[in-house]
mmCIF file of C-alpha atoms and ligand atoms in Angstrom:
data_model
loop_
_atom_site.group_PDB
_atom_site.id
_atom_site.type_symbol
_atom_site.label_atom_id
_atom_site.label_comp_id
_atom_site.label_asym_id
_atom_site.label_seq_id
_atom_site.Cartn_x
_atom_site.Cartn_y
_atom_site.Cartn_z
ATOM 1 C CA UNK E 1 8.472 -10.194 3.800
ATOM 2 C CA UNK E 2 7.928 -12.892 1.212
ATOM 3 C CA UNK E 3 9.817 -15.304 3.499
ATOM 4 C CA UNK E 4 7.839 -14.209 6.585
ATOM 5 C CA UNK E 5 4.519 -14.797 4.802
ATOM 6 C CA UNK E 6 5.726 -18.178 3.549
ATOM 7 C CA UNK E 7 6.671 -19.117 7.137
ATOM 8 C CA UNK E 8 3.200 -18.181 8.398
ATOM 9 C CA UNK E 9 0.725 -20.832 7.257
ATOM 10 C CA UNK E 10 -2.177 -20.834 6.588
ATOM 11 C CA UNK E 11 -1.526 -17.513 4.817
ATOM 12 C CA UNK E 12 -1.583 -17.724 1.034
ATOM 13 C CA UNK E 13 1.865 -17.210 -0.452
ATOM 14 C CA UNK E 14 1.872 -14.144 -2.689
ATOM 15 C CA UNK E 15 4.222 -13.387 -5.517
ATOM 16 C CA UNK E 16 7.125 -11.119 -4.570
ATOM 17 C CA UNK E 17 5.665 -8.704 -7.116
ATOM 18 C CA UNK E 18 2.369 -8.544 -5.170
ATOM 19 C CA UNK E 19 4.273 -7.906 -1.918
ATOM 20 C CA UNK E 20 6.308 -5.160 -3.578
ATOM 21 C CA UNK E 21 3.130 -3.420 -4.738
ATOM 22 C CA UNK E 22 1.853 -3.525 -1.153
ATOM 23 C CA UNK E 23 5.123 -1.960 0.045
ATOM 24 C CA UNK E 24 5.005 0.845 -2.480
ATOM 25 C CA UNK E 25 1.521 1.781 -3.720
ATOM 26 C CA UNK E 26 -0.159 0.659 -0.466
ATOM 27 C CA UNK E 27 2.543 1.612 2.068
ATOM 28 C CA UNK E 28 0.255 4.106 3.860
ATOM 29 C CA UNK E 29 -2.115 1.276 4.768
ATOM 30 C CA UNK E 30 0.414 -1.477 5.558
ATOM 31 C CA UNK E 31 2.736 -1.900 8.515
ATOM 32 C CA UNK E 32 5.826 -3.930 9.309
ATOM 33 C CA UNK E 33 7.641 -4.475 12.599
ATOM 34 C CA UNK E 34 11.372 -4.984 12.996
ATOM 35 C CA UNK E 35 13.593 -5.791 15.977
ATOM 36 C CA UNK E 36 17.348 -5.638 15.665
ATOM 37 C CA UNK E 37 17.015 -5.448 11.909
ATOM 38 C CA UNK E 38 14.906 -8.624 11.768
ATOM 39 C CA UNK E 39 11.440 -8.487 10.206
ATOM 40 C CA UNK E 40 9.014 -9.873 12.795
ATOM 41 C CA UNK E 41 5.605 -8.673 11.727
ATOM 42 C CA UNK E 42 3.575 -7.538 8.764
ATOM 43 C CA UNK E 43 0.003 -6.466 8.055
ATOM 44 C CA UNK E 44 -1.291 -5.597 4.614
ATOM 45 C CA UNK E 45 -4.517 -3.615 4.491
ATOM 46 C CA UNK E 46 -6.459 -1.152 2.411
ATOM 47 C CA UNK E 47 -9.601 0.931 2.271
ATOM 48 C CA UNK E 48 -11.990 -0.815 -0.157
ATOM 49 C CA UNK E 49 -12.929 1.704 -2.878
ATOM 50 C CA UNK E 50 -16.634 0.818 -2.601
ATOM 51 C CA UNK E 51 -16.656 0.967 1.221
ATOM 52 C CA UNK E 52 -14.740 4.065 2.337
ATOM 53 C CA UNK E 53 -15.845 3.621 5.980
ATOM 54 C CA UNK E 54 -14.012 0.276 6.124
ATOM 55 C CA UNK E 55 -10.489 -0.810 7.016
ATOM 56 C CA UNK E 56 -9.918 -4.155 5.276
ATOM 57 C CA UNK E 57 -7.161 -6.342 6.718
ATOM 58 C CA UNK E 58 -5.644 -8.577 4.045
ATOM 59 C CA UNK E 59 -2.831 -10.541 5.734
ATOM 60 C CA UNK E 60 -1.384 -10.594 9.247
ATOM 61 C CA UNK E 61 1.915 -12.380 9.831
ATOM 62 C CA UNK E 62 3.994 -12.528 13.004
ATOM 63 C CA UNK E 63 7.216 -14.543 13.027
ATOM 64 C CA UNK E 64 6.807 -17.695 15.151
ATOM 65 C CA UNK E 65 9.475 -16.490 17.604
ATOM 66 C CA UNK E 66 7.580 -13.251 18.281
ATOM 67 C CA UNK E 67 4.054 -14.642 18.746
ATOM 68 C CA UNK E 68 2.100 -14.203 21.952
ATOM 69 C CA UNK E 69 3.720 -10.848 22.773
ATOM 70 C CA UNK E 70 0.891 -8.633 21.545
ATOM 71 C CA UNK E 71 2.636 -7.669 18.314
ATOM 72 C CA UNK E 72 -0.302 -8.389 15.980
ATOM 73 C CA UNK E 73 -2.585 -6.278 18.171
ATOM 74 C CA UNK E 74 -0.042 -3.428 18.266
ATOM 75 C CA UNK E 75 0.182 -3.442 14.485
ATOM 76 C CA UNK E 76 -3.630 -3.402 14.138
ATOM 77 C CA UNK E 77 -3.818 -0.418 16.497
ATOM 78 C CA UNK E 78 -1.008 1.346 14.605
ATOM 79 C CA UNK E 79 -2.973 0.989 11.373
ATOM 80 C CA UNK E 80 -6.189 2.204 13.006
ATOM 81 C CA UNK E 81 -4.381 5.400 13.999
ATOM 82 C CA UNK E 82 -3.072 6.170 10.505
ATOM 83 C CA UNK E 83 -4.413 9.229 8.664
ATOM 84 C CA UNK E 84 -5.118 6.877 5.744
ATOM 85 C CA UNK E 85 -7.841 5.232 7.852
ATOM 86 C CA UNK E 86 -9.350 8.414 9.298
ATOM 87 C CA UNK E 87 -13.126 8.170 9.545
ATOM 88 C CA UNK E 88 -13.344 4.379 9.293
ATOM 89 C CA UNK E 89 -16.015 2.785 11.499
ATOM 90 C CA UNK E 90 -15.741 -0.833 10.367
ATOM 91 C CA UNK E 91 -12.927 -3.416 10.210
ATOM 92 C CA UNK E 92 -13.314 -6.416 7.947
ATOM 93 C CA UNK E 93 -11.061 -9.350 7.214
ATOM 94 C CA UNK E 94 -11.424 -12.965 6.151
ATOM 95 C CA UNK E 95 -10.365 -15.997 8.167
ATOM 96 C CA UNK E 96 -10.652 -19.742 7.634
ATOM 97 C CA UNK E 97 -12.837 -21.528 10.184
ATOM 98 C CA UNK E 98 -10.013 -23.423 11.892
ATOM 99 C CA UNK E 99 -7.592 -20.494 12.367
ATOM 100 C CA UNK E 100 -7.977 -20.164 16.131
ATOM 101 C CA UNK E 101 -5.149 -17.646 16.570
ATOM 102 C CA UNK E 102 -6.594 -15.317 13.958
ATOM 103 C CA UNK E 103 -10.154 -15.495 15.343
ATOM 104 C CA UNK E 104 -8.753 -14.842 18.817
ATOM 105 C CA UNK E 105 -6.894 -11.775 17.556
ATOM 106 C CA UNK E 106 -9.959 -10.244 15.915
ATOM 107 C CA UNK E 107 -12.276 -11.179 18.792
ATOM 108 C CA UNK E 108 -9.837 -9.476 21.171
ATOM 109 C CA UNK E 109 -9.730 -6.413 18.902
ATOM 110 C CA UNK E 110 -13.551 -6.220 18.879
ATOM 111 C CA UNK E 111 -13.668 -6.518 22.686
ATOM 112 C CA UNK E 112 -11.078 -3.739 23.116
ATOM 113 C CA UNK E 113 -13.267 -1.395 21.105
ATOM 114 C CA UNK E 114 -16.632 -2.490 22.520
ATOM 115 C CA UNK E 115 -17.662 -3.567 19.021
ATOM 116 C CA UNK E 116 -19.502 -6.627 17.712
ATOM 117 C CA UNK E 117 -17.859 -9.248 15.480
ATOM 118 C CA UNK E 118 -20.183 -10.827 12.909
ATOM 119 C CA UNK E 119 -19.193 -13.798 10.716
ATOM 120 C CA UNK E 120 -20.507 -14.665 7.266
ATOM 121 C CA UNK E 121 -19.055 -16.726 4.405
ATOM 122 C CA UNK E 122 -17.333 -14.478 1.834
ATOM 123 C CA UNK E 123 -15.331 -16.720 -0.522
ATOM 124 C CA UNK E 124 -16.603 -20.291 -0.500
ATOM 125 C CA UNK E 125 -14.698 -23.540 -1.005
ATOM 126 C CA UNK E 126 -16.715 -24.863 -3.946
ATOM 127 C CA UNK E 127 -18.257 -21.733 -5.457
ATOM 128 C CA UNK E 128 -15.104 -19.592 -5.461
ATOM 129 C CA UNK E 129 -12.087 -21.869 -4.966
ATOM 130 C CA UNK E 130 -13.197 -24.951 -6.970
ATOM 131 C CA UNK E 131 -12.557 -27.057 -3.867
ATOM 132 C CA UNK E 132 -8.899 -26.050 -3.634
ATOM 133 C CA UNK E 133 -9.077 -23.743 -0.599
ATOM 134 C CA UNK E 134 -11.086 -23.632 2.612
ATOM 135 C CA UNK E 135 -13.957 -21.155 2.813
ATOM 136 C CA UNK E 136 -12.839 -17.683 3.854
ATOM 137 C CA UNK E 137 -15.247 -16.301 6.451
ATOM 138 C CA UNK E 138 -15.652 -12.570 6.668
ATOM 139 C CA UNK E 139 -15.290 -11.079 10.141
ATOM 140 C CA UNK E 140 -16.991 -7.692 10.314
ATOM 141 C CA UNK E 141 -16.212 -5.625 13.399
ATOM 142 C CA UNK E 142 -18.378 -2.566 14.059
ATOM 143 C CA UNK E 143 -19.056 0.028 15.151
ATOM 144 C CA UNK E 144 -15.539 1.317 15.821
ATOM 145 C CA UNK E 145 -15.045 4.707 17.420
ATOM 146 C CA UNK E 146 -13.979 7.284 14.843
ATOM 147 C CA UNK E 147 -10.320 8.240 15.162
ATOM 148 C CA UNK E 148 -9.661 11.929 15.593
ATOM 149 C CA UNK E 149 -6.739 12.966 13.372
HETATM 150 C C1 LIG K 201 -2.513 -14.800 14.174
HETATM 151 C C2 LIG K 201 -1.176 -14.142 14.525
HETATM 152 C C3 LIG K 201 -0.952 -12.993 13.575
HETATM 153 C C4 LIG K 201 -1.273 -13.614 15.992
HETATM 154 O O1 LIG K 201 -0.081 -12.858 16.263
HETATM 155 P P1 LIG K 201 0.386 -12.539 17.762
HETATM 156 O O2 LIG K 201 1.333 -11.398 17.697
HETATM 157 O O3 LIG K 201 0.850 -13.793 18.425
HETATM 158 O O4 LIG K 201 -1.006 -12.090 18.455
HETATM 159 P P2 LIG K 201 -1.131 -11.194 19.777
HETATM 160 O O5 LIG K 201 -0.047 -11.582 20.735
HETATM 161 O O6 LIG K 201 -1.233 -9.752 19.387
HETATM 162 O O7 LIG K 201 -2.517 -11.700 20.379
HETATM 163 C C5 LIG K 201 -3.734 -11.008 20.146
HETATM 164 C C6 LIG K 201 -4.857 -11.778 20.830
HETATM 165 O O8 LIG K 201 -5.047 -13.053 20.207
HETATM 166 C C7 LIG K 201 -4.855 -14.104 21.147
HETATM 167 N N1 LIG K 201 -4.088 -15.176 20.483
HETATM 168 C C8 LIG K 201 -3.002 -15.030 19.689
HETATM 169 N N2 LIG K 201 -2.567 -16.246 19.291
HETATM 170 C C9 LIG K 201 -3.410 -17.152 19.829
HETATM 171 C C10 LIG K 201 -3.469 -18.582 19.785
HETATM 172 N N3 LIG K 201 -2.579 -19.306 19.066
HETATM 173 N N4 LIG K 201 -4.470 -19.201 20.448
HETATM 174 C C11 LIG K 201 -5.380 -18.491 21.165
HETATM 175 N N5 LIG K 201 -5.366 -17.127 21.269
HETATM 176 C C12 LIG K 201 -4.387 -16.480 20.602
HETATM 177 C C13 LIG K 201 -4.055 -13.494 22.273
HETATM 178 O O9 LIG K 201 -4.279 -14.173 23.487
HETATM 179 C C14 LIG K 201 -4.593 -12.079 22.287
HETATM 180 O O10 LIG K 201 -5.844 -12.026 22.947
HETATM 181 P P3 LIG K 201 -6.027 -11.218 24.348
HETATM 182 O O11 LIG K 201 -5.699 -9.765 24.004
HETATM 183 O O12 LIG K 201 -7.447 -11.456 24.692
HETATM 184 O O13 LIG K 201 -5.043 -11.829 25.271
HETATM 185 C C15 LIG K 201 0.004 -15.149 14.447
HETATM 186 O O14 LIG K 201 -0.330 -16.309 15.226
HETATM 187 C C16 LIG K 201 0.342 -15.583 13.020
HETATM 188 O O15 LIG K 201 1.126 -14.928 12.323
HETATM 189 N N6 LIG K 201 -0.233 -16.724 12.577
HETATM 190 C C17 LIG K 201 0.033 -17.261 11.237
HETATM 191 C C18 LIG K 201 -0.595 -16.414 10.143
HETATM 192 C C19 LIG K 201 -2.070 -16.177 10.335
HETATM 193 O O16 LIG K 201 -2.851 -17.081 10.608
HETATM 194 N N7 LIG K 201 -2.474 -14.895 10.201
HETATM 195 C C20 LIG K 201 -3.838 -14.443 10.401
HETATM 196 C C21 LIG K 201 -4.635 -14.608 9.178
HETATM 197 S S1 LIG K 201 -5.392 -13.072 8.705
#
């Protein structure tokens, strides 16, 4: 997983320790996809403690060889159906302005669910990253139909 994330710019590279915490403490809210024993996809996510109606998507990575086959969308839908996300009505994530593939994914997800995608700056280049990282724009998708579990 650490290698997949590293091969998926512009994702930030996490420590292996961070990825291992996702795989253990947060395994109910993360998903990975394998084919023939090869790791092809990964989404880390969680339910923000202060916003229990929200499914926050942290990172989405699909191996270059598996892109364009609907895998990222399948993984998002798999997460949406998890008991851990029962009752959520909102999906949020952050995306840099020039990440066309990521915006397309979340715009397609909003369309599928008849929801609206709103953008606002969340973590800003100067104020939060001291100029070292592009602004991360929050995409907020709502309202999502409640999943029946
Ligand atoms: C973004 C990423 C996860 C998409 O994975 P994927 O499996 O190829 O996406 P899907 O095949 O499920 O496509 C979902 C939708 O996004 C669109 N899309 C995906 N990649 C696109 C691209 N490069 N340009 C335009 N649209 C794109 C698809 O057309 C589809 O829309 P549709 O349902 O209207 O046809 C993948 O490109 C990736 O890993 N990129 C590097 C890491 C990254 O940027 N992650 C996202 C940051 S949170």
